[in-house]
PDB file of C-alpha atoms in Angstrom:
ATOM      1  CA  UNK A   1      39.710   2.224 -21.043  1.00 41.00           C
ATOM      2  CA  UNK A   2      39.876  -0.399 -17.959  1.00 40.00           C
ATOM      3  CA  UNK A   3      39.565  -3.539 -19.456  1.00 40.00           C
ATOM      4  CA  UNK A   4      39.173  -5.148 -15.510  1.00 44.00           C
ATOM      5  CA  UNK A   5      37.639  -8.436 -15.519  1.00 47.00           C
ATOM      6  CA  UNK A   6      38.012 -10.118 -12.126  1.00 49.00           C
ATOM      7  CA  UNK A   7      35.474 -11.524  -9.573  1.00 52.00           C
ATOM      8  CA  UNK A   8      32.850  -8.995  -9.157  1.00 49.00           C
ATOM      9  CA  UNK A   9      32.939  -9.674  -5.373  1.00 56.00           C
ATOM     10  CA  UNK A  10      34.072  -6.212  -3.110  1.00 85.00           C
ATOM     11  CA  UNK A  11      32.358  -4.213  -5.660  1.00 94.00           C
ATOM     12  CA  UNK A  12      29.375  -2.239  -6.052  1.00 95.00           C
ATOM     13  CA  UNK A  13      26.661  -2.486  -8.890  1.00 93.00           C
ATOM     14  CA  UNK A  14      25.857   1.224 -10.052  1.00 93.00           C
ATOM     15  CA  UNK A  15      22.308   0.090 -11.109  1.00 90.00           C
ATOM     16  CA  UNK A  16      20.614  -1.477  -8.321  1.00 90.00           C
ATOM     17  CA  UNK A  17      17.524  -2.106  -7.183  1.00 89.00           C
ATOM     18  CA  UNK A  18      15.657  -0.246  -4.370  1.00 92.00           C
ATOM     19  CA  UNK A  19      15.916  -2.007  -1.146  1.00 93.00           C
ATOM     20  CA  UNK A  20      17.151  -1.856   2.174  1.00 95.00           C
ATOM     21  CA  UNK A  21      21.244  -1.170   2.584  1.00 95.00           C
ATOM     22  CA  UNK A  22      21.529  -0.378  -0.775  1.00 95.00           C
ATOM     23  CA  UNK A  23      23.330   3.465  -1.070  1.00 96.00           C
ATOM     24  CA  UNK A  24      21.947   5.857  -2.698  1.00 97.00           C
ATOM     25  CA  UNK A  25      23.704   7.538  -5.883  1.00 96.00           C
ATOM     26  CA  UNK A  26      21.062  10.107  -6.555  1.00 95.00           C
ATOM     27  CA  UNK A  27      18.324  11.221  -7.555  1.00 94.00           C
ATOM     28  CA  UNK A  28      16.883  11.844 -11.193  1.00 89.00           C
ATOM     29  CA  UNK A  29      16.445  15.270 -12.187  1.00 87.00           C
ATOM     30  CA  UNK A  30      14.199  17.365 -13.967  1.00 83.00           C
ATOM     31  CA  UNK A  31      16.682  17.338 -16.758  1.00 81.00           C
ATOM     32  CA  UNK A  32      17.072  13.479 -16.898  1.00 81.00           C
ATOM     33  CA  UNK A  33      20.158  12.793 -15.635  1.00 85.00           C
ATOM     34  CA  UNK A  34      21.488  12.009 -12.228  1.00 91.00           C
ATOM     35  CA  UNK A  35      22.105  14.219  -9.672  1.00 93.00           C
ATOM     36  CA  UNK A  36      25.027  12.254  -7.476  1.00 95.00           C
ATOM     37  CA  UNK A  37      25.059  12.488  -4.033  1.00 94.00           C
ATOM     38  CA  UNK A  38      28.358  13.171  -2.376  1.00 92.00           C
ATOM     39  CA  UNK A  39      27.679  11.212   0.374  1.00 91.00           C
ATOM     40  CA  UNK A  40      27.440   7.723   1.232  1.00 93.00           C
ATOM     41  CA  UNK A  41      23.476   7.459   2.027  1.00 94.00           C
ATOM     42  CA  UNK A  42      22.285   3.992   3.617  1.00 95.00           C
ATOM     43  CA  UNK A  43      18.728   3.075   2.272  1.00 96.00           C
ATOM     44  CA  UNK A  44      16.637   2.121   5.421  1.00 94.00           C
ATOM     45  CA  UNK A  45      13.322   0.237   5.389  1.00 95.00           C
ATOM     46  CA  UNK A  46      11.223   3.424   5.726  1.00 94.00           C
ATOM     47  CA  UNK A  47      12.815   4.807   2.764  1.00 96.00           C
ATOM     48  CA  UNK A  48      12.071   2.233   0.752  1.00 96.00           C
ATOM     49  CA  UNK A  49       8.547   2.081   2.098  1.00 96.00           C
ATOM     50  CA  UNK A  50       7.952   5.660   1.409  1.00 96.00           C
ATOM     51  CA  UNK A  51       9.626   5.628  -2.479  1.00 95.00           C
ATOM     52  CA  UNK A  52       7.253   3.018  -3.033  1.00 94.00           C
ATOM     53  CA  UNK A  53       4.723   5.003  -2.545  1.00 94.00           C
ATOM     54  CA  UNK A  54       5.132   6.948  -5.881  1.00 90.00           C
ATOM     55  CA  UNK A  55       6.547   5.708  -9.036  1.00 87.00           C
ATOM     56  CA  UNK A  56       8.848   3.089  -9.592  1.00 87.00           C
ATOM     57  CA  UNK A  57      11.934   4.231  -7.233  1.00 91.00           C
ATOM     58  CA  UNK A  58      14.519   2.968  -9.607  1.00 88.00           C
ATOM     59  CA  UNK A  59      12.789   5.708 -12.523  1.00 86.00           C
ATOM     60  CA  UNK A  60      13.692   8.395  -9.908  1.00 91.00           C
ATOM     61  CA  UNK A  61      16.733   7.359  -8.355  1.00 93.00           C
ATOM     62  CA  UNK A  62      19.695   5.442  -8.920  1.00 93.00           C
ATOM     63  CA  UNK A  63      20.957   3.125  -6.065  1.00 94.00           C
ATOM     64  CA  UNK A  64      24.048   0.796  -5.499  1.00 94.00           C
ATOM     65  CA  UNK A  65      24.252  -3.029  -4.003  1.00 93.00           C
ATOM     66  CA  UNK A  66      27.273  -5.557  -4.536  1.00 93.00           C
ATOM     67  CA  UNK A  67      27.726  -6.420  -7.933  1.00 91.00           C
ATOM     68  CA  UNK A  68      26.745 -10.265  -7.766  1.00 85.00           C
ATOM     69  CA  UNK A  69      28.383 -12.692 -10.102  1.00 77.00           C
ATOM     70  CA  UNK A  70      24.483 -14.510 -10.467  1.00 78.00           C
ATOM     71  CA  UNK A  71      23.536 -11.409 -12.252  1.00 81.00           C
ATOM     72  CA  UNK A  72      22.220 -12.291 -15.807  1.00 76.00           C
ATOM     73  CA  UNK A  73      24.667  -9.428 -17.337  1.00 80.00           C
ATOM     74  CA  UNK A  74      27.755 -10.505 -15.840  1.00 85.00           C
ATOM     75  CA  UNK A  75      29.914 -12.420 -18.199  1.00 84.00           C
ATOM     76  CA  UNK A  76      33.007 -11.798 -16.410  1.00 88.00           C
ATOM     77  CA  UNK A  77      32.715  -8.303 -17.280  1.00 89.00           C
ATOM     78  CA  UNK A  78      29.242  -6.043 -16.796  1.00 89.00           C
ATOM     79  CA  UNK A  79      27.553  -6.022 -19.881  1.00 83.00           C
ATOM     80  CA  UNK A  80      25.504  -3.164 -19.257  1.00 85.00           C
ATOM     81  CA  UNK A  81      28.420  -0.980 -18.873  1.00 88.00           C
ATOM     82  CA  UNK A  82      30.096  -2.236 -21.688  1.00 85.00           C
ATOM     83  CA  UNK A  83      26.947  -0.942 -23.572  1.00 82.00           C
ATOM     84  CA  UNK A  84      27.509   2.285 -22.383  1.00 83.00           C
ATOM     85  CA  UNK A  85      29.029   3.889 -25.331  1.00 79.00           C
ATOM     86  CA  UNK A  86      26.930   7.035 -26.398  1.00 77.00           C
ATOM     87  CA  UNK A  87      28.274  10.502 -27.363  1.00 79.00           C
ATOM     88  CA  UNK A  88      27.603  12.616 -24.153  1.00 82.00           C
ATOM     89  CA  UNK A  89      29.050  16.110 -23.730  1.00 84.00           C
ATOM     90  CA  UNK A  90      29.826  16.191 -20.068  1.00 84.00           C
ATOM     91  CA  UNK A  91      34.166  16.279 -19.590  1.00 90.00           C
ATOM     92  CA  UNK A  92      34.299  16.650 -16.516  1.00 93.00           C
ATOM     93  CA  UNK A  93      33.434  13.740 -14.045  1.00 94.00           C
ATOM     94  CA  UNK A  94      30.358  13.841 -11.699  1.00 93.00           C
ATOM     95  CA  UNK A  95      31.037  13.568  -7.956  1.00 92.00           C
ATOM     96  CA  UNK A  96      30.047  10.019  -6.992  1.00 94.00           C
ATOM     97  CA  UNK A  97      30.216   8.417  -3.540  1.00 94.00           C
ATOM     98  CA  UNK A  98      31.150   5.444  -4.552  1.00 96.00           C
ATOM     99  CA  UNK A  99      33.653   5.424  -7.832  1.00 95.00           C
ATOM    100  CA  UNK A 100      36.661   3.637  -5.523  1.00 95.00           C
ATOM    101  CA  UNK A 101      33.909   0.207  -5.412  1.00 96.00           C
ATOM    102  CA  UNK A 102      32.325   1.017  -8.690  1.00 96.00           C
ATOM    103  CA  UNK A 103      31.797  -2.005 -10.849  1.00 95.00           C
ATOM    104  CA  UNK A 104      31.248   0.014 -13.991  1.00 94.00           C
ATOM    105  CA  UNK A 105      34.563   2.238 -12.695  1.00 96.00           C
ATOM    106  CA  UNK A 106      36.487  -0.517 -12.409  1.00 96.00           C
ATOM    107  CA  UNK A 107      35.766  -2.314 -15.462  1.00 95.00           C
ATOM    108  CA  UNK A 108      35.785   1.012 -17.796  1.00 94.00           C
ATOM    109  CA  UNK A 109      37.517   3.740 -15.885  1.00 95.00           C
ATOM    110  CA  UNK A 110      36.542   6.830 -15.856  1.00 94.00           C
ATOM    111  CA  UNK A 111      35.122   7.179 -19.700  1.00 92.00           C
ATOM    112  CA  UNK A 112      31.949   5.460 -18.448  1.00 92.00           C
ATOM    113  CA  UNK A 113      31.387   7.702 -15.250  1.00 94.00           C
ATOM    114  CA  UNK A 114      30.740  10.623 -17.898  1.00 91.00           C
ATOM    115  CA  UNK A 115      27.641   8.304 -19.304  1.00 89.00           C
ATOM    116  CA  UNK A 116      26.381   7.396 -16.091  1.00 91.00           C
ATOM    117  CA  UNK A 117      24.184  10.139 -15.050  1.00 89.00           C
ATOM    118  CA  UNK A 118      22.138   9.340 -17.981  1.00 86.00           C
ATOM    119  CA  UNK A 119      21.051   5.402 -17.349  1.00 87.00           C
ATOM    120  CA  UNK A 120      18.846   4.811 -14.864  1.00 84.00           C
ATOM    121  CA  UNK A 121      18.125   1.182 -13.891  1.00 79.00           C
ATOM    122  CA  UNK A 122      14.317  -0.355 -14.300  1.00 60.00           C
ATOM    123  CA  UNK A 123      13.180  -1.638 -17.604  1.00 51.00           C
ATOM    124  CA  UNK A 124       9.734  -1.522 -16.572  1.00 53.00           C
ATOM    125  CA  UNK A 125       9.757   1.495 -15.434  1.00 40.00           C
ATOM    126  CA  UNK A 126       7.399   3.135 -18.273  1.00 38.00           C
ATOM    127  CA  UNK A 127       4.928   0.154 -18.379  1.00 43.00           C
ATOM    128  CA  UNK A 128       2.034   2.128 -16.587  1.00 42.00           C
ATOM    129  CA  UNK A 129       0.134  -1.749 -16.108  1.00 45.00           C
ATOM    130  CA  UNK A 130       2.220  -2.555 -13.727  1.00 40.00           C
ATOM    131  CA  UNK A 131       2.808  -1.091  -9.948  1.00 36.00           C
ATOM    132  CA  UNK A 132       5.496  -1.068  -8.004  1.00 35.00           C
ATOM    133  CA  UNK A 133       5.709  -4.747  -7.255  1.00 39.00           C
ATOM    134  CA  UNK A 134       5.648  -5.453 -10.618  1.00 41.00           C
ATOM    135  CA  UNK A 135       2.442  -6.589 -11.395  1.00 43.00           C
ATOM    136  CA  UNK A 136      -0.360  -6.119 -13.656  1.00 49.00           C
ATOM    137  CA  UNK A 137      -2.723  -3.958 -12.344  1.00 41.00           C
TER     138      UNK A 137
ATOM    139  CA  UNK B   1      16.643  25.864  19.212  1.00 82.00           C
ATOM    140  CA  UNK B   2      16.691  27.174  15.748  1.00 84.00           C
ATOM    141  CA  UNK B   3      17.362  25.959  12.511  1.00 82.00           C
ATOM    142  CA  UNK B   4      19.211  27.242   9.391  1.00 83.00           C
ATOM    143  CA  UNK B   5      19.110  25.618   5.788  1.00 79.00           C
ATOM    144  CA  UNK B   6      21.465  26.872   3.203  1.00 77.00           C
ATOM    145  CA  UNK B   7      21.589  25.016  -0.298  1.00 76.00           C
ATOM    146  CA  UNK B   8      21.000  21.828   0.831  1.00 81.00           C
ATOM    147  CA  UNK B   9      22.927  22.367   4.877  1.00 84.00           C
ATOM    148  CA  UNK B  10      20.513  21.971   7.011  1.00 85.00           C
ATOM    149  CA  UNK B  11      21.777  23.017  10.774  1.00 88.00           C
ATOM    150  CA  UNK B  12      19.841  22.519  14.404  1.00 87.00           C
ATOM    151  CA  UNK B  13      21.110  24.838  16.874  1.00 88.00           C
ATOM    152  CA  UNK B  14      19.991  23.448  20.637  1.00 88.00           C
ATOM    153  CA  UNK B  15      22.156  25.213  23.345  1.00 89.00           C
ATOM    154  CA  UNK B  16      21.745  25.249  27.136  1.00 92.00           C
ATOM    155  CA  UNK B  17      19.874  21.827  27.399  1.00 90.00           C
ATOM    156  CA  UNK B  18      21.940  18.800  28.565  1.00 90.00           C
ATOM    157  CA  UNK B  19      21.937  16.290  26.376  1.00 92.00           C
ATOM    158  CA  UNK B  20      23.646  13.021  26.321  1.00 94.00           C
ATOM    159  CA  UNK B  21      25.650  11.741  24.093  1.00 95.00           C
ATOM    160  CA  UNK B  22      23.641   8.947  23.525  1.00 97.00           C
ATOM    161  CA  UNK B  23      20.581  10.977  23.038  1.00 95.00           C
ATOM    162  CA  UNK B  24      22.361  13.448  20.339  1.00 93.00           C
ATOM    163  CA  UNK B  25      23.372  10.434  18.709  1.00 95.00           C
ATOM    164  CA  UNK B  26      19.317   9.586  18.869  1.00 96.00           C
ATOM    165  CA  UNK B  27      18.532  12.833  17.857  1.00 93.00           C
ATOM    166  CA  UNK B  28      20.533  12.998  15.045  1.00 92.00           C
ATOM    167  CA  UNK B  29      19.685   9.266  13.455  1.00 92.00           C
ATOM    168  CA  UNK B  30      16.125  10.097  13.592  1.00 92.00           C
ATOM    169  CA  UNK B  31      17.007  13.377  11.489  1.00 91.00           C
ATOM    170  CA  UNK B  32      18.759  11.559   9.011  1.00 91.00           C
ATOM    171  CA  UNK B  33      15.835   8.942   8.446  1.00 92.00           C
ATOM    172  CA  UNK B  34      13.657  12.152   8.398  1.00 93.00           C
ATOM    173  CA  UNK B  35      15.844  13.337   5.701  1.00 92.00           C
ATOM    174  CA  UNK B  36      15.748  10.241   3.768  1.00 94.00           C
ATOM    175  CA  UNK B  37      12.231   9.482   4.185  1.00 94.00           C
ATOM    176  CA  UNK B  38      11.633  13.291   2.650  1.00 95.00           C
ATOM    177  CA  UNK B  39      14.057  12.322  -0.193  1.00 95.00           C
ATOM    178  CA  UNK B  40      12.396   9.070  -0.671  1.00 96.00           C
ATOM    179  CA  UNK B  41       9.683  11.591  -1.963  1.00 95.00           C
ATOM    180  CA  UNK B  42      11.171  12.974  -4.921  1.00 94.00           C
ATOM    181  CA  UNK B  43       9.776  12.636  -8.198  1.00 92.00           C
ATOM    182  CA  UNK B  44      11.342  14.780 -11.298  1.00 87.00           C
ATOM    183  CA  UNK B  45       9.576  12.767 -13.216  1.00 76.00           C
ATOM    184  CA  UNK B  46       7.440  14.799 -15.788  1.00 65.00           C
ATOM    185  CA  UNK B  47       8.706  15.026 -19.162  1.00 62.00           C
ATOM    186  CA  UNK B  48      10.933  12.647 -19.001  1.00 67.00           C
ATOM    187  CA  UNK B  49      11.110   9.550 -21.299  1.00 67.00           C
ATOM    188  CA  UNK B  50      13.038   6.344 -20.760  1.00 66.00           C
ATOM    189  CA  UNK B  51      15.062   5.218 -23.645  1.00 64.00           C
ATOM    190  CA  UNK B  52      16.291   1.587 -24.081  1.00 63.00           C
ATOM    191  CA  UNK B  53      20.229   1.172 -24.394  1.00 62.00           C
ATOM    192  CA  UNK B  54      19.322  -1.098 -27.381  1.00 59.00           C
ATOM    193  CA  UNK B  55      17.472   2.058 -29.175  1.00 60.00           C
ATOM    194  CA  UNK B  56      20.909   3.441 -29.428  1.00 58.00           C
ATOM    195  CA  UNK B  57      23.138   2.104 -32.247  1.00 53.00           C
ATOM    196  CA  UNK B  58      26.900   2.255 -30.549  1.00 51.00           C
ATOM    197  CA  UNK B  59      24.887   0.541 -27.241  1.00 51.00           C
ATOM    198  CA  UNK B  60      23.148  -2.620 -29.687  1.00 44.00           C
ATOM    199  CA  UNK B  61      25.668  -4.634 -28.759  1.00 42.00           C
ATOM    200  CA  UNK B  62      23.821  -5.691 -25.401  1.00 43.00           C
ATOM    201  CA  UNK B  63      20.649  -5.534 -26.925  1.00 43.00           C
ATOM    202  CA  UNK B  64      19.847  -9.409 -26.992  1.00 45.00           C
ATOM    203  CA  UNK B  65      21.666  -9.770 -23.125  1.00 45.00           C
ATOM    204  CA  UNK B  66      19.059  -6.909 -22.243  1.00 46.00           C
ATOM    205  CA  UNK B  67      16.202  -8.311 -23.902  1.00 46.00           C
ATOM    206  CA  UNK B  68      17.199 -11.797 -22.247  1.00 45.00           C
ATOM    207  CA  UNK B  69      17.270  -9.896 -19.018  1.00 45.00           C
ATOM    208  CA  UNK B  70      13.717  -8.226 -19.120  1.00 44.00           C
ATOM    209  CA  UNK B  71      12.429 -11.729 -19.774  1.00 42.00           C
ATOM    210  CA  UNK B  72      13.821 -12.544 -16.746  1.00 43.00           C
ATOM    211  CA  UNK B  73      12.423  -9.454 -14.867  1.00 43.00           C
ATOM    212  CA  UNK B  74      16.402  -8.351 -13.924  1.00 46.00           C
ATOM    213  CA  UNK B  75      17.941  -5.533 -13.757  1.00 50.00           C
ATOM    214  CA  UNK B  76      18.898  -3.738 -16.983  1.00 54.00           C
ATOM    215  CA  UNK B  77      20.511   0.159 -17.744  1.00 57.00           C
ATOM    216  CA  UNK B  78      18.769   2.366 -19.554  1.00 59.00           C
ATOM    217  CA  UNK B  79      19.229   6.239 -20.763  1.00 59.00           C
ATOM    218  CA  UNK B  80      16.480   8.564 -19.992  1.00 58.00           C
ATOM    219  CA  UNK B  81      15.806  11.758 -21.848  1.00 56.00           C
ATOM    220  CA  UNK B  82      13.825  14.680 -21.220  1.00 52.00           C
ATOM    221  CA  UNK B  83      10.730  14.778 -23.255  1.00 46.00           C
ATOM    222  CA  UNK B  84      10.911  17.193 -26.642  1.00 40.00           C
ATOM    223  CA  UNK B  85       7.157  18.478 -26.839  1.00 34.00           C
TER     224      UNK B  85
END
């Protein structure tokens, strides 16, 4: 295990929010886990206006932005991939379009790819009070 | 012109029309943000159920950063799981 701890400038935050210019990892499955793009896909503004649409975008995709050192989990290190420590059964890594800038990557190596098709990013995502904006409704 | 889609390859075939350079390049951004706009659609969401990292004993280490973080309405991982009915 990586036990990186540098700036977290140049890299990319595996769990970002839905917005324009963020990439897109994937989407979420049927299964619950991630399917990885291979590619490199820009979110525009239409996207983003469309995925609002439905759900919460972050409960059905995963997205990437630069990791920002304001973030309230990052100590130095990520904390949310530090917490990443579940048994999973996958061995063999997932194809990611981003694992050279990854934040998590860098910080854990490859042990936490396996794990990351199972996170996905909003919080709030099951609170059905609140809409996409975050607000009660 | 005719189109192919294999998997997820999706091919335009346009032959004997002159088109620019510029224009193809057109042509093929605005099938990209078609693309995206028809991926920005997807929603696997049925049965599934979103678990916190702090429900999960090795991950309760971040558990107070994470709760400190929904307070704040940030950004926080969590593990999904599919449903068990």
């Amino acid at each position: 295990m990586s036990t990186t701890s540098t700036s977290s400038r140049a890299l990319l935050c595996p769990s970002a929010r839905c917005k324009p210019r963020s990439l897109l990892l994937g989407v979420i499955g049927p299964d619950g886990r991630v399917q990885f793009a291979h590619d490199r896909l820009v979110v525009d503004d239409a996207f983003v206006e469309v995925a609002r649409l439905g759900r919460r975008p972050e409960a059905r995709f995963r997205f990437a932005s630069p990791c920002v050192d304001a973030c309230a989990n990052w100590e130095g290190r990520c904390r949310v991939a530090d917490g990443l420590a579940f048994e999973v059964p996958e061995t063999e890594l997932p194809a990611c379009s981003i694992r050279g800038t990854c934040r998590w990557h860098a910080q854990r190596g490859d042990d936490v790819c396996l794990r990351c098709a199972y996170v996905v990013t909003d919080v709030e995502t099951h609170d059905e009070s609140k809409d996409n904006n975050g607000n009660q409704v | 012109m005719a189109t192919k889609s294999e998997d997820s390859t999706f091919l335009v075939v346009l032959n004997g029309l002159k088109i620019s350079t510029a224009m193809k390049a057109d042509i093929e951004k605005k099938i990209r943000a078609v693309v995206m706009q028809e991926i920005a659609t997807i929603d696997h969401g049925d049965g599934i159920t979103i678990q916190p990292l702090k429900s999960l004993p090795q991950s309760r280490s971040i558990e107070d950063p994470v709760g400190d973080l929904i307070r704040r309405g940030g950004t926080a991982g969590l593990v999904i799981t599919k449903k068990v009915l």
